[in-house]
Amino acid sequence: MAYRLCVIPGDGVGQEVIPCALQVLQRVLPNLEVVEAEAGWACFQRTGNPLPQHTMEAVAECGAALFGAVSSPTRRVEGYRSPIVQLRQRFGLYANLRPTRGLPGSDPRAAHVDLVIVRENTQDLYAGRERMQGEEAIAERVITRAASERIARVAFTLANQRPRRSVTIVHKANILPITDGLFRDAVREVGASYPQVAISEMLVDTAAMMLAARPDQFDVIVTTNLFGDILSDIASVWGGGMGMAPSLNLGEDVAIAEPVHGSAPDIAGKGIANPCGAILSAALLLRHHWQLSALAERIEQATYAAVEGGARTPDLGGQATTQAVVEAILERL
Ligand code: NAI
Ligand code: MG
């Protein structure tokens, strides 16, 4: 089978870490066909469009993409919309998988962390339905039964393949009984078809505290879009922080791998960005989109072995450069 990948480095450290992930992918898949494409703030500055039509087409043709990060302004800029949010919507990438594997370090709790946040990826406040009404600023939060059931199936299928077989539904149904009540009930109904998987639920604020204090209790967490965004950043601390955190956006036919971090303007261009988040994201693409679990496993093992062997960029307390980390990983592959 021919594997085709659209590569979108984006802005800032995206330009540094995506070539690393590509190098690793090409090591295990020598026949990988690569299509380069652009998106992001620099692209917007140059062309007036943060996500050109030819990039959309390249993603559609390949069916798989590796996306770095883009810089998005926090104020409204005419003509600009976050490309990754557009890509998620355009290709129906309704599931965002965000695993955290504990990186043994100074805190003994880290060694027992092995969790995945399954984040609904198309609706909630992320739909960006905002408007002004006089001096009132309004954001609409829409939660549908169909999208809640769809994400629940991803969570239960995944939990069923993991040793602990447990799903925690995270919501705020005490304050939002209509929207989050629907989400919770829909997920529980889907869960009834997976009798082997244990179901529990937790309010999002408690979940935030528990992820910080007792992260080992979680296996699969399923939650709405914005909560998943925030909770996965907390969880990422146990895995070594933003530089290590991977994610995969999954739909029916298309998948986009994407490190959780942003364009990191504070360290961009210095050659010290941690490439592991991007590399581990590529591994997720292999496992969940191309069903190449053994290759994904090899990449993950080589990456963790390299980091534990001392190939650490400054965010992990080391002095290694981006390039030195990639070389340590390639050597172990
Ligand atoms: P950020 O993730 O870019 O940076 C947060 C912190 O993590 C910084 O201290 C940074 O140096 C560090 N960091 C991030 N990636 C790293 C890596 N690979 N290696 C080592 N350290 C790393 O988030 P921030 O600063 O809030 O946002 C910066 C820009 O990125 C903004 O324009 C924002 O809109 C954008 N962003 C884009 C995302 C995307 O494209 N998916 C996601 C998050 C933010
Ligand atoms: Mg985020």
PDB file of C-alpha atoms in Angstrom, residues 65-330:
ATOM      1  CA  ALA A  65      -1.541  15.189   7.331  1.00  0.00           C
ATOM      2  CA  LEU A  66       1.088  16.265   9.789  1.00  0.00           C
ATOM      3  CA  PHE A  67       0.420  19.767  11.069  1.00  0.00           C
ATOM      4  CA  GLY A  68       2.960  21.777  13.100  1.00  0.00           C
ATOM      5  CA  ALA A  69       1.500  24.829  14.767  1.00  0.00           C
ATOM      6  CA  VAL A  70       0.390  28.266  13.714  1.00  0.00           C
ATOM      7  CA  SER A  71       0.465  31.646  15.396  1.00  0.00           C
ATOM      8  CA  SER A  72      -3.026  33.019  15.903  1.00  0.00           C
ATOM      9  CA  PRO A  73      -3.700  36.562  17.102  1.00  0.00           C
ATOM     10  CA  THR A  74      -5.880  36.940  20.222  1.00  0.00           C
ATOM     11  CA  ARG A  75      -7.709  39.862  18.644  1.00  0.00           C
ATOM     12  CA  ARG A  76      -9.956  39.647  15.633  1.00  0.00           C
ATOM     13  CA  VAL A  77      -8.091  40.157  12.371  1.00  0.00           C
ATOM     14  CA  GLU A  78     -10.202  40.565   9.232  1.00  0.00           C
ATOM     15  CA  GLY A  79      -9.795  37.518   6.974  1.00  0.00           C
ATOM     16  CA  TYR A  80      -7.975  35.385   9.538  1.00  0.00           C
ATOM     17  CA  ARG A  81      -9.407  32.183  11.034  1.00  0.00           C
ATOM     18  CA  SER A  82      -7.391  29.517  12.803  1.00  0.00           C
ATOM     19  CA  PRO A  83      -6.452  27.009  10.071  1.00  0.00           C
ATOM     20  CA  ILE A  84      -6.446  23.978  12.361  1.00  0.00           C
ATOM     21  CA  VAL A  85      -9.991  24.716  13.519  1.00  0.00           C
ATOM     22  CA  GLN A  86     -11.043  25.118   9.866  1.00  0.00           C
ATOM     23  CA  LEU A  87      -9.356  21.827   8.946  1.00  0.00           C
ATOM     24  CA  ARG A  88     -11.098  20.003  11.790  1.00  0.00           C
ATOM     25  CA  GLN A  89     -14.462  21.305  10.624  1.00  0.00           C
ATOM     26  CA  ARG A  90     -13.907  20.859   6.876  1.00  0.00           C
ATOM     27  CA  PHE A  91     -12.780  17.224   7.200  1.00  0.00           C
ATOM     28  CA  GLY A  92     -15.130  16.279  10.027  1.00  0.00           C
ATOM     29  CA  LEU A  93     -12.251  15.438  12.364  1.00  0.00           C
ATOM     30  CA  TYR A  94     -14.579  14.807  15.246  1.00  0.00           C
ATOM     31  CA  ALA A  95     -12.176  13.089  17.633  1.00  0.00           C
ATOM     32  CA  ASN A  96      -9.012  14.478  19.147  1.00  0.00           C
ATOM     33  CA  LEU A  97      -6.887  11.866  20.899  1.00  0.00           C
ATOM     34  CA  ARG A  98      -4.457  13.292  23.439  1.00  0.00           C
ATOM     35  CA  PRO A  99      -2.496  10.639  25.293  1.00  0.00           C
ATOM     36  CA  THR A 100      -0.126  11.306  28.190  1.00  0.00           C
ATOM     37  CA  ARG A 101       2.449   8.782  29.218  1.00  0.00           C
ATOM     38  CA  GLY A 102       4.256   9.715  32.430  1.00  0.00           C
ATOM     39  CA  LEU A 103       7.888  10.675  32.050  1.00  0.00           C
ATOM     40  CA  PRO A 104       9.750   9.404  35.099  1.00  0.00           C
ATOM     41  CA  GLY A 105      11.354  12.398  36.753  1.00  0.00           C
ATOM     42  CA  SER A 106      11.536  13.981  40.130  1.00  0.00           C
ATOM     43  CA  ASP A 107       7.902  13.185  41.021  1.00  0.00           C
ATOM     44  CA  PRO A 108       7.248   9.474  41.682  1.00  0.00           C
ATOM     45  CA  ARG A 109       3.597   9.831  40.631  1.00  0.00           C
ATOM     46  CA  ALA A 110       4.627  10.329  36.983  1.00  0.00           C
ATOM     47  CA  ALA A 111       5.703   6.710  36.535  1.00  0.00           C
ATOM     48  CA  HIS A 112       2.101   5.498  36.895  1.00  0.00           C
ATOM     49  CA  VAL A 113       0.479   7.923  34.451  1.00  0.00           C
ATOM     50  CA  ASP A 114      -0.918   6.397  31.265  1.00  0.00           C
ATOM     51  CA  LEU A 115      -4.073   8.155  30.152  1.00  0.00           C
ATOM     52  CA  VAL A 116      -5.790   9.363  26.986  1.00  0.00           C
ATOM     53  CA  ILE A 117      -8.060  12.363  26.746  1.00  0.00           C
ATOM     54  CA  VAL A 118     -10.644  11.823  24.001  1.00  0.00           C
ATOM     55  CA  ARG A 119     -11.816  15.291  23.160  1.00  0.00           C
ATOM     56  CA  GLU A 120     -14.897  16.072  21.062  1.00  0.00           C
ATOM     57  CA  ASN A 121     -13.449  18.169  18.289  1.00  0.00           C
ATOM     58  CA  THR A 122     -16.220  19.851  16.293  1.00  0.00           C
ATOM     59  CA  GLN A 123     -18.679  21.644  18.543  1.00  0.00           C
ATOM     60  CA  ASP A 124     -18.919  23.396  21.952  1.00  0.00           C
ATOM     61  CA  LEU A 125     -17.488  26.921  22.273  1.00  0.00           C
ATOM     62  CA  TYR A 126     -14.818  25.982  19.722  1.00  0.00           C
ATOM     63  CA  ALA A 127     -17.398  26.356  16.963  1.00  0.00           C
ATOM     64  CA  GLY A 128     -16.624  30.056  17.473  1.00  0.00           C
ATOM     65  CA  ARG A 129     -20.226  31.247  17.233  1.00  0.00           C
ATOM     66  CA  GLU A 130     -19.674  34.660  18.748  1.00  0.00           C
ATOM     67  CA  ARG A 131     -21.579  37.880  18.208  1.00  0.00           C
ATOM     68  CA  MET A 132     -22.125  41.288  19.706  1.00  0.00           C
ATOM     69  CA  GLN A 133     -25.596  42.391  20.721  1.00  0.00           C
ATOM     70  CA  GLY A 134     -25.258  46.029  21.699  1.00  0.00           C
ATOM     71  CA  GLU A 135     -22.777  45.964  24.568  1.00  0.00           C
ATOM     72  CA  GLU A 136     -23.279  42.234  25.179  1.00  0.00           C
ATOM     73  CA  ALA A 137     -20.769  39.739  23.817  1.00  0.00           C
ATOM     74  CA  ILE A 138     -22.399  36.348  23.254  1.00  0.00           C
ATOM     75  CA  ALA A 139     -20.906  32.920  22.509  1.00  0.00           C
ATOM     76  CA  GLU A 140     -23.204  30.012  21.678  1.00  0.00           C
ATOM     77  CA  ARG A 141     -22.395  26.562  22.982  1.00  0.00           C
ATOM     78  CA  VAL A 142     -24.097  23.837  20.978  1.00  0.00           C
ATOM     79  CA  ILE A 143     -23.858  20.170  22.012  1.00  0.00           C
ATOM     80  CA  THR A 144     -25.615  17.575  19.841  1.00  0.00           C
ATOM     81  CA  ARG A 145     -26.602  14.012  20.654  1.00  0.00           C
ATOM     82  CA  ALA A 146     -25.063  12.735  17.401  1.00  0.00           C
ATOM     83  CA  ALA A 147     -21.641  14.274  18.077  1.00  0.00           C
ATOM     84  CA  SER A 148     -21.716  13.104  21.702  1.00  0.00           C
ATOM     85  CA  GLU A 149     -22.509   9.518  20.672  1.00  0.00           C
ATOM     86  CA  ARG A 150     -19.843   9.579  17.985  1.00  0.00           C
ATOM     87  CA  ILE A 151     -17.087  10.672  20.379  1.00  0.00           C
ATOM     88  CA  ALA A 152     -18.327   8.176  22.977  1.00  0.00           C
ATOM     89  CA  ARG A 153     -17.847   5.317  20.494  1.00  0.00           C
ATOM     90  CA  VAL A 154     -14.247   6.402  19.942  1.00  0.00           C
ATOM     91  CA  ALA A 155     -13.629   6.528  23.697  1.00  0.00           C
ATOM     92  CA  PHE A 156     -15.190   3.142  24.474  1.00  0.00           C
ATOM     93  CA  THR A 157     -13.539   1.407  21.521  1.00  0.00           C
ATOM     94  CA  LEU A 158     -10.182   2.759  22.649  1.00  0.00           C
ATOM     95  CA  ALA A 159     -10.745   1.874  26.329  1.00  0.00           C
ATOM     96  CA  ASN A 160     -11.725  -1.640  25.309  1.00  0.00           C
ATOM     97  CA  GLN A 161      -8.243  -2.109  23.792  1.00  0.00           C
ATOM     98  CA  ARG A 162      -6.421  -0.873  26.874  1.00  0.00           C
ATOM     99  CA  PRO A 163      -5.592  -2.955  29.949  1.00  0.00           C
ATOM    100  CA  ARG A 164      -7.606  -0.959  32.470  1.00  0.00           C
ATOM    101  CA  ARG A 165     -10.782  -0.618  30.367  1.00  0.00           C
ATOM    102  CA  SER A 166     -12.134   2.455  32.066  1.00  0.00           C
ATOM    103  CA  VAL A 167     -13.816   5.614  30.807  1.00  0.00           C
ATOM    104  CA  THR A 168     -14.339   8.759  32.873  1.00  0.00           C
ATOM    105  CA  ILE A 169     -16.910  11.210  31.472  1.00  0.00           C
ATOM    106  CA  VAL A 170     -15.883  14.759  32.339  1.00  0.00           C
ATOM    107  CA  HIS A 171     -18.546  17.477  32.222  1.00  0.00           C
ATOM    108  CA  LYS A 172     -20.134  20.365  34.121  1.00  0.00           C
ATOM    109  CA  ALA A 173     -23.733  19.131  34.138  1.00  0.00           C
ATOM    110  CA  ASN A 174     -24.392  20.617  37.584  1.00  0.00           C
ATOM    111  CA  ILE A 175     -24.184  24.112  36.050  1.00  0.00           C
ATOM    112  CA  LEU A 176     -25.020  23.227  32.434  1.00  0.00           C
ATOM    113  CA  PRO A 177     -27.641  20.474  32.856  1.00  0.00           C
ATOM    114  CA  ILE A 178     -29.058  20.899  29.353  1.00  0.00           C
ATOM    115  CA  THR A 179     -25.900  20.886  27.226  1.00  0.00           C
ATOM    116  CA  ASP A 180     -23.576  18.842  29.421  1.00  0.00           C
ATOM    117  CA  GLY A 181     -26.501  16.760  30.670  1.00  0.00           C
ATOM    118  CA  LEU A 182     -27.121  15.703  27.070  1.00  0.00           C
ATOM    119  CA  PHE A 183     -23.430  14.942  26.574  1.00  0.00           C
ATOM    120  CA  ARG A 184     -23.231  12.834  29.733  1.00  0.00           C
ATOM    121  CA  ASP A 185     -26.430  10.901  29.024  1.00  0.00           C
ATOM    122  CA  ALA A 186     -25.494  10.209  25.391  1.00  0.00           C
ATOM    123  CA  VAL A 187     -22.055   8.930  26.403  1.00  0.00           C
ATOM    124  CA  ARG A 188     -23.556   6.691  29.096  1.00  0.00           C
ATOM    125  CA  GLU A 189     -26.056   5.244  26.605  1.00  0.00           C
ATOM    126  CA  VAL A 190     -23.254   4.325  24.193  1.00  0.00           C
ATOM    127  CA  GLY A 191     -21.283   2.915  27.123  1.00  0.00           C
ATOM    128  CA  ALA A 192     -24.079   0.446  27.854  1.00  0.00           C
ATOM    129  CA  SER A 193     -22.996  -1.471  24.725  1.00  0.00           C
ATOM    130  CA  TYR A 194     -19.516  -1.928  26.200  1.00  0.00           C
ATOM    131  CA  PRO A 195     -20.193  -3.935  29.373  1.00  0.00           C
ATOM    132  CA  GLN A 196     -16.472  -4.775  29.715  1.00  0.00           C
ATOM    133  CA  VAL A 197     -15.609  -1.066  30.148  1.00  0.00           C
ATOM    134  CA  ALA A 198     -16.120   0.595  33.535  1.00  0.00           C
ATOM    135  CA  ILE A 199     -17.805   4.034  33.368  1.00  0.00           C
ATOM    136  CA  SER A 200     -17.488   6.840  35.873  1.00  0.00           C
ATOM    137  CA  GLU A 201     -18.068  10.577  35.692  1.00  0.00           C
ATOM    138  CA  MET A 202     -16.437  13.644  37.206  1.00  0.00           C
ATOM    139  CA  LEU A 203     -17.109  17.379  37.186  1.00  0.00           C
ATOM    140  CA  VAL A 204     -14.508  19.263  35.182  1.00  0.00           C
ATOM    141  CA  ASP A 205     -13.114  21.304  38.069  1.00  0.00           C
ATOM    142  CA  THR A 206     -12.615  18.170  40.155  1.00  0.00           C
ATOM    143  CA  ALA A 207     -11.063  16.480  37.126  1.00  0.00           C
ATOM    144  CA  ALA A 208      -8.587  19.372  36.814  1.00  0.00           C
ATOM    145  CA  MET A 209      -7.605  18.970  40.456  1.00  0.00           C
ATOM    146  CA  MET A 210      -7.361  15.188  40.165  1.00  0.00           C
ATOM    147  CA  LEU A 211      -5.233  15.416  37.018  1.00  0.00           C
ATOM    148  CA  ALA A 212      -2.847  17.592  38.972  1.00  0.00           C
ATOM    149  CA  ALA A 213      -2.916  15.543  42.199  1.00  0.00           C
ATOM    150  CA  ARG A 214      -3.724  11.898  41.393  1.00  0.00           C
ATOM    151  CA  PRO A 215      -3.331  11.409  37.622  1.00  0.00           C
ATOM    152  CA  ASP A 216      -2.730   7.648  37.872  1.00  0.00           C
ATOM    153  CA  GLN A 217      -6.449   7.004  38.482  1.00  0.00           C
ATOM    154  CA  PHE A 218      -7.395   7.877  34.894  1.00  0.00           C
ATOM    155  CA  ASP A 219      -7.414   5.615  31.851  1.00  0.00           C
ATOM    156  CA  VAL A 220      -9.618   7.145  29.104  1.00  0.00           C
ATOM    157  CA  ILE A 221     -11.264  10.523  29.711  1.00  0.00           C
ATOM    158  CA  VAL A 222     -14.018  11.586  27.321  1.00  0.00           C
ATOM    159  CA  THR A 223     -15.066  15.230  27.334  1.00  0.00           C
ATOM    160  CA  THR A 224     -16.314  18.194  25.349  1.00  0.00           C
ATOM    161  CA  ASN A 225     -14.078  20.367  23.196  1.00  0.00           C
ATOM    162  CA  LEU A 226     -12.997  23.238  25.450  1.00  0.00           C
ATOM    163  CA  PHE A 227     -12.653  21.115  28.598  1.00  0.00           C
ATOM    164  CA  GLY A 228     -10.534  18.648  26.626  1.00  0.00           C
ATOM    165  CA  ASP A 229      -8.314  21.459  25.395  1.00  0.00           C
ATOM    166  CA  ILE A 230      -7.647  22.711  28.918  1.00  0.00           C
ATOM    167  CA  LEU A 231      -7.408  19.357  30.707  1.00  0.00           C
ATOM    168  CA  SER A 232      -4.956  17.976  28.175  1.00  0.00           C
ATOM    169  CA  ASP A 233      -2.541  20.814  28.905  1.00  0.00           C
ATOM    170  CA  ILE A 234      -2.694  19.930  32.620  1.00  0.00           C
ATOM    171  CA  ALA A 235      -2.180  16.234  31.873  1.00  0.00           C
ATOM    172  CA  SER A 236       0.752  17.021  29.586  1.00  0.00           C
ATOM    173  CA  VAL A 237       2.814  18.190  32.566  1.00  0.00           C
ATOM    174  CA  TRP A 238       3.132  14.534  33.694  1.00  0.00           C
ATOM    175  CA  GLY A 239       4.479  13.571  30.286  1.00  0.00           C
ATOM    176  CA  GLY A 240       7.231  16.180  30.330  1.00  0.00           C
ATOM    177  CA  GLY A 241       5.229  19.243  29.289  1.00  0.00           C
ATOM    178  CA  MET A 242       4.082  20.835  26.067  1.00  0.00           C
ATOM    179  CA  GLY A 243       7.142  19.782  24.093  1.00  0.00           C
ATOM    180  CA  MET A 244       6.299  16.102  24.616  1.00  0.00           C
ATOM    181  CA  ALA A 245       2.511  16.139  24.125  1.00  0.00           C
ATOM    182  CA  PRO A 246       1.096  14.488  20.972  1.00  0.00           C
ATOM    183  CA  SER A 247      -2.363  14.560  19.454  1.00  0.00           C
ATOM    184  CA  LEU A 248      -4.315  13.129  16.554  1.00  0.00           C
ATOM    185  CA  ASN A 249      -7.420  14.631  14.921  1.00  0.00           C
ATOM    186  CA  LEU A 250      -9.492  11.762  13.546  1.00  0.00           C
ATOM    187  CA  GLY A 251     -12.475  11.635  11.227  1.00  0.00           C
ATOM    188  CA  GLU A 252     -14.027   8.942   9.044  1.00  0.00           C
ATOM    189  CA  ASP A 253     -11.544   9.207   6.153  1.00  0.00           C
ATOM    190  CA  VAL A 254      -8.980  11.842   7.116  1.00  0.00           C
ATOM    191  CA  ALA A 255      -6.593  12.150  10.053  1.00  0.00           C
ATOM    192  CA  ILE A 256      -4.318  15.031  11.008  1.00  0.00           C
ATOM    193  CA  ALA A 257      -1.504  14.502  13.504  1.00  0.00           C
ATOM    194  CA  GLU A 258      -0.531  17.595  15.427  1.00  0.00           C
ATOM    195  CA  PRO A 259       1.642  18.249  18.489  1.00  0.00           C
ATOM    196  CA  VAL A 260      -0.415  19.902  21.233  1.00  0.00           C
ATOM    197  CA  HIS A 261       1.928  22.869  21.524  1.00  0.00           C
ATOM    198  CA  GLY A 262       1.708  26.143  19.629  1.00  0.00           C
ATOM    199  CA  SER A 263       4.289  28.043  17.612  1.00  0.00           C
ATOM    200  CA  ALA A 264       6.349  28.893  20.741  1.00  0.00           C
ATOM    201  CA  PRO A 265       7.637  32.292  19.577  1.00  0.00           C
ATOM    202  CA  ASP A 266       9.787  32.526  22.726  1.00  0.00           C
ATOM    203  CA  ILE A 267      12.096  29.726  21.538  1.00  0.00           C
ATOM    204  CA  ALA A 268      11.478  29.660  17.768  1.00  0.00           C
ATOM    205  CA  GLY A 269      14.563  29.833  15.561  1.00  0.00           C
ATOM    206  CA  LYS A 270      16.971  28.784  18.316  1.00  0.00           C
ATOM    207  CA  GLY A 271      17.191  25.112  17.354  1.00  0.00           C
ATOM    208  CA  ILE A 272      16.125  23.965  20.826  1.00  0.00           C
ATOM    209  CA  ALA A 273      12.450  23.075  20.320  1.00  0.00           C
ATOM    210  CA  ASN A 274      11.561  19.618  21.588  1.00  0.00           C
ATOM    211  CA  PRO A 275      10.651  17.495  18.541  1.00  0.00           C
ATOM    212  CA  CYS A 276       9.130  14.628  20.582  1.00  0.00           C
ATOM    213  CA  GLY A 277       5.541  15.947  20.612  1.00  0.00           C
ATOM    214  CA  ALA A 278       5.567  16.054  16.811  1.00  0.00           C
ATOM    215  CA  ILE A 279       7.268  12.656  16.528  1.00  0.00           C
ATOM    216  CA  LEU A 280       4.833  11.001  18.954  1.00  0.00           C
ATOM    217  CA  SER A 281       1.957  12.593  16.986  1.00  0.00           C
ATOM    218  CA  ALA A 282       3.275  10.914  13.839  1.00  0.00           C
ATOM    219  CA  ALA A 283       3.228   7.610  15.768  1.00  0.00           C
ATOM    220  CA  LEU A 284      -0.463   8.167  16.579  1.00  0.00           C
ATOM    221  CA  LEU A 285      -1.150   8.612  12.874  1.00  0.00           C
ATOM    222  CA  LEU A 286       0.548   5.291  12.156  1.00  0.00           C
ATOM    223  CA  ARG A 287      -1.420   3.468  14.839  1.00  0.00           C
ATOM    224  CA  HIS A 288      -4.921   4.909  14.486  1.00  0.00           C
ATOM    225  CA  HIS A 289      -5.126   5.936  10.829  1.00  0.00           C
ATOM    226  CA  TRP A 290      -2.891   3.546   8.913  1.00  0.00           C
ATOM    227  CA  GLN A 291      -3.322   0.680  11.415  1.00  0.00           C
ATOM    228  CA  LEU A 292       0.473   0.274  11.622  1.00  0.00           C
ATOM    229  CA  SER A 293       0.621  -0.322  15.373  1.00  0.00           C
ATOM    230  CA  ALA A 294       3.952  -2.128  15.376  1.00  0.00           C
ATOM    231  CA  LEU A 295       5.688   0.799  13.651  1.00  0.00           C
ATOM    232  CA  ALA A 296       4.000   3.257  16.012  1.00  0.00           C
ATOM    233  CA  GLU A 297       5.262   1.247  18.949  1.00  0.00           C
ATOM    234  CA  ARG A 298       8.813   1.277  17.562  1.00  0.00           C
ATOM    235  CA  ILE A 299       8.770   5.058  17.234  1.00  0.00           C
ATOM    236  CA  GLU A 300       7.372   5.513  20.741  1.00  0.00           C
ATOM    237  CA  GLN A 301       9.939   3.165  22.261  1.00  0.00           C
ATOM    238  CA  ALA A 302      12.819   4.843  20.435  1.00  0.00           C
ATOM    239  CA  THR A 303      11.585   8.290  21.494  1.00  0.00           C
ATOM    240  CA  TYR A 304      11.197   7.440  25.184  1.00  0.00           C
ATOM    241  CA  ALA A 305      14.492   5.531  25.196  1.00  0.00           C
ATOM    242  CA  ALA A 306      16.272   8.545  23.709  1.00  0.00           C
ATOM    243  CA  VAL A 307      14.747  10.958  26.231  1.00  0.00           C
ATOM    244  CA  GLU A 308      15.371   8.655  29.186  1.00  0.00           C
ATOM    245  CA  GLY A 309      18.915   8.167  27.854  1.00  0.00           C
ATOM    246  CA  GLY A 310      19.520  11.914  28.229  1.00  0.00           C
ATOM    247  CA  ALA A 311      18.557  13.374  24.829  1.00  0.00           C
ATOM    248  CA  ARG A 312      16.675  16.239  26.435  1.00  0.00           C
ATOM    249  CA  THR A 313      16.018  19.733  25.121  1.00  0.00           C
ATOM    250  CA  PRO A 314      15.979  22.631  27.647  1.00  0.00           C
ATOM    251  CA  ASP A 315      12.214  22.292  28.345  1.00  0.00           C
ATOM    252  CA  LEU A 316      13.065  18.857  29.813  1.00  0.00           C
ATOM    253  CA  GLY A 317      15.964  20.274  31.811  1.00  0.00           C
ATOM    254  CA  GLY A 318      18.626  19.195  29.313  1.00  0.00           C
ATOM    255  CA  GLN A 319      20.932  20.932  26.870  1.00  0.00           C
ATOM    256  CA  ALA A 320      20.352  18.924  23.716  1.00  0.00           C
ATOM    257  CA  THR A 321      19.425  20.627  20.462  1.00  0.00           C
ATOM    258  CA  THR A 322      16.417  19.613  18.370  1.00  0.00           C
ATOM    259  CA  GLN A 323      18.760  17.938  15.905  1.00  0.00           C
ATOM    260  CA  ALA A 324      20.623  15.988  18.604  1.00  0.00           C
ATOM    261  CA  VAL A 325      17.329  14.577  19.925  1.00  0.00           C
ATOM    262  CA  VAL A 326      16.251  13.443  16.456  1.00  0.00           C
ATOM    263  CA  GLU A 327      19.602  11.798  15.873  1.00  0.00           C
ATOM    264  CA  ALA A 328      19.320   9.938  19.197  1.00  0.00           C
ATOM    265  CA  ILE A 329      15.875   8.690  18.164  1.00  0.00           C
ATOM    266  CA  LEU A 330      16.957   7.693  14.636  1.00  0.00           C
TER     267      LEU A 330
END
